[in-house]
Amino acid sequence: MPFFSIIIPCYNATKTLGDTLDSIAAQTDADWEALIIDDGSTDATWAMAVDRAARDSRIKVYRNPARGPSAARNDGAFRSRGQVIAFCDADDLWLPEKLARMRSAFACADVDGAFARIAFFDDRGSRTESQVPEGALTVPMLLGENPVCTMSNVAVRREVFLETGGFDTTLVHNEDLEWLIRLAGQGFRMIGLPDLLVRYRTSPTGLSADIRAMQAGRRAALVTAARLGFVPDSRAEAIHMRYLARRALRTDAPPMQSLRLAVEGAMMSPRGFFSDLKRGALTLAGAICAPVMPRGMRRSLFSH
């Protein structure tokens, strides 16, 4: 049995899937299987995946049509055989040491999951990098700005994932946040590594560009948090509003939306909004200037 099972949900991913699979094939730890779960693609994604599977016996291809990324990830996890599940979206990239570093982390028996730092990039190249908090992941951390950032950054023991019940398939946005809250809230230990191991592709029109839908998904995640005994304070809410304002600035959202989010966050909790002084100040200034700032400049300045 392989040590890692890599779950790759995909939908109309012909432009990026090849690069994603190349980054997985380049891993220094080769003890893996990859399960590509096609969510009803209408382009050549299925044919591309089948071709790669024919050339590498570690790759398996399945169809789970029109059920969404949460159901695709669950389907892959239930089919998997590895001790550790590592998720990777079909437009993201792994650095070659990703799995090797994860294996080292899971050598500790009390580690249930792990993530690391990521670099955000687009067609113009890499922009900024995430930071990893000290200590194990907690629900209060998640109620502000999710430090994990993307499911492509997550590795978790298979039995732990199954015990959590997997992803809520009714959610399209923030389904990862809701699951992470359940994971941490149920007492599982997920740690952050200081290594940069994932490159996350940003897009002004992708799923994460729908601010209103992201807010709706977060509300569902907060219901889960409350059920586990956690309620966000004004500081956490302000940090989240800052995060959303930055998202709005770098996407095709109406400029006034970023201004509303930034002002609301700054008024709700100045200490929270400006907890990262540079990020808070630049976000507020950018939101004020957004109505007259060219779209390309907004995207460039606020790529994360």
Coordinates of C-alpha atoms in Angstrom, one line a residue, residues 69-216:
P69 CA -15.5 19.6 -5.3
S70 CA -16.5 18.5 -1.8
A71 CA -18.1 15.3 -3.0
A72 CA -15.2 14.7 -5.4
R73 CA -12.7 14.9 -2.5
N74 CA -14.9 12.7 -0.3
D75 CA -15.2 10.1 -3.1
G76 CA -11.4 10.1 -3.6
A77 CA -10.8 9.7 0.1
F78 CA -13.1 6.8 0.4
R79 CA -11.4 5.1 -2.5
S80 CA -7.9 5.8 -1.2
R81 CA -5.5 3.2 0.2
G82 CA -2.8 5.3 1.7
Q83 CA -2.1 6.0 5.3
V84 CA -2.1 9.7 4.7
I85 CA -4.4 11.7 2.3
A86 CA -2.9 14.8 0.6
F87 CA -5.3 17.0 -1.3
C88 CA -4.2 18.9 -4.4
D89 CA -6.4 21.0 -6.6
A90 CA -6.0 20.6 -10.4
D91 CA -4.6 24.2 -10.8
D92 CA -2.0 24.2 -8.0
L93 CA 1.6 23.1 -7.9
W94 CA 3.7 21.2 -5.3
L95 CA 7.4 21.8 -4.7
P96 CA 9.4 18.6 -5.0
E97 CA 10.0 18.2 -1.2
K98 CA 6.3 18.5 -0.3
L99 CA 5.6 14.8 0.4
A100 CA 9.0 14.1 2.0
R101 CA 8.4 16.9 4.5
M102 CA 4.9 15.6 5.2
R103 CA 6.3 12.1 5.8
S104 CA 8.7 13.6 8.4
A105 CA 5.8 15.4 10.1
F106 CA 3.7 12.2 10.4
A107 CA 6.6 10.3 11.9
C108 CA 5.3 11.9 15.2
A109 CA 2.4 9.7 16.3
D110 CA 0.5 12.6 17.8
V111 CA 0.3 14.5 14.5
D112 CA -3.1 14.0 12.8
G113 CA -2.6 16.6 10.0
A114 CA -0.1 19.0 8.6
F115 CA 0.2 22.0 6.4
A116 CA 2.9 24.5 5.4
R117 CA 3.6 27.8 3.8
I118 CA 2.3 28.5 0.3
A119 CA 3.2 31.0 -2.5
F120 CA 0.5 32.8 -4.3
F121 CA 1.0 33.1 -8.1
D122 CA -0.8 34.0 -11.3
D123 CA 0.2 34.4 -14.9
R124 CA 2.7 37.1 -14.0
G125 CA 4.5 34.9 -11.5
S126 CA 4.7 34.5 -7.7
R127 CA 3.4 37.3 -5.6
T128 CA 3.3 36.8 -1.8
E129 CA 3.7 33.9 0.7
S130 CA 1.6 32.8 3.6
Q131 CA 2.8 32.6 7.2
V132 CA 2.4 29.6 9.5
P133 CA 1.3 30.3 13.1
E134 CA 3.1 28.7 16.1
G135 CA 1.6 25.7 17.7
A136 CA -1.2 23.4 16.6
L137 CA -4.1 24.7 14.5
T138 CA -7.0 26.0 16.7
V139 CA -10.6 27.0 16.0
P140 CA -9.9 30.6 17.1
M141 CA -7.1 30.8 14.5
L142 CA -9.6 29.7 11.8
L143 CA -12.2 32.3 12.8
G144 CA -10.0 35.1 11.6
E145 CA -7.9 34.5 8.5
N146 CA -7.5 30.8 7.7
P147 CA -3.7 30.1 7.8
V148 CA -4.1 26.9 5.8
C149 CA -5.3 28.9 2.8
T150 CA -6.1 26.1 0.5
M151 CA -6.9 22.3 0.5
S152 CA -3.8 21.8 -1.7
N153 CA -1.9 22.6 1.5
V154 CA -3.5 19.8 3.6
A155 CA -2.3 16.3 4.5
V156 CA -4.2 14.3 7.0
R157 CA -4.2 10.7 8.3
R158 CA -6.8 8.7 6.4
E159 CA -8.5 7.4 9.5
V160 CA -8.8 10.9 11.0
F161 CA -10.4 12.3 7.8
L162 CA -12.9 9.4 7.8
E163 CA -13.7 10.0 11.5
T164 CA -14.5 13.6 10.9
G165 CA -17.1 12.6 8.3
G166 CA -15.4 14.3 5.4
F167 CA -16.6 17.5 3.7
D168 CA -20.1 19.0 3.8
T169 CA -21.2 18.4 0.2
T170 CA -23.9 21.1 0.5
L171 CA -21.1 23.8 0.6
V172 CA -19.2 25.1 -2.4
H173 CA -17.4 27.9 -0.7
N174 CA -15.5 27.6 2.6
E175 CA -16.2 23.9 2.8
D176 CA -12.5 23.6 3.7
L177 CA -12.9 26.1 6.6
E178 CA -16.0 24.2 7.9
W179 CA -14.1 20.9 7.8
L180 CA -11.0 22.4 9.5
I181 CA -13.1 23.8 12.3
R182 CA -14.5 20.3 12.9
L183 CA -11.0 18.8 12.7
A184 CA -9.5 21.2 15.3
G185 CA -12.7 21.4 17.4
Q186 CA -12.9 17.7 17.8
G187 CA -9.4 17.7 19.3
F188 CA -7.3 16.5 16.3
R189 CA -3.8 17.9 16.1
M190 CA -2.8 19.7 12.9
I191 CA 0.6 21.4 12.8
G192 CA 2.1 24.0 10.5
L193 CA 5.5 23.5 8.9
P194 CA 7.8 26.5 8.2
D195 CA 8.7 25.2 4.7
L196 CA 7.3 26.7 1.5
L197 CA 5.8 23.6 -0.2
V198 CA 2.8 24.7 -2.3
R199 CA 2.2 27.2 -5.1
Y200 CA -1.4 28.4 -5.1
R201 CA -2.8 29.7 -8.4
T202 CA -5.0 32.8 -8.0
S203 CA -7.7 34.0 -10.4
P204 CA -9.8 37.1 -10.5
T205 CA -12.8 35.0 -11.7
G206 CA -12.3 31.7 -9.8
L207 CA -14.5 30.3 -7.0
S208 CA -12.8 32.4 -4.4
A209 CA -13.7 35.5 -6.3
D210 CA -17.4 35.3 -5.3
I211 CA -17.3 37.3 -2.1
R212 CA -21.0 37.0 -1.2
A213 CA -20.9 33.2 -1.7
M214 CA -17.7 33.1 0.5
Q215 CA -19.6 35.0 3.2
A216 CA -22.5 32.5 3.0

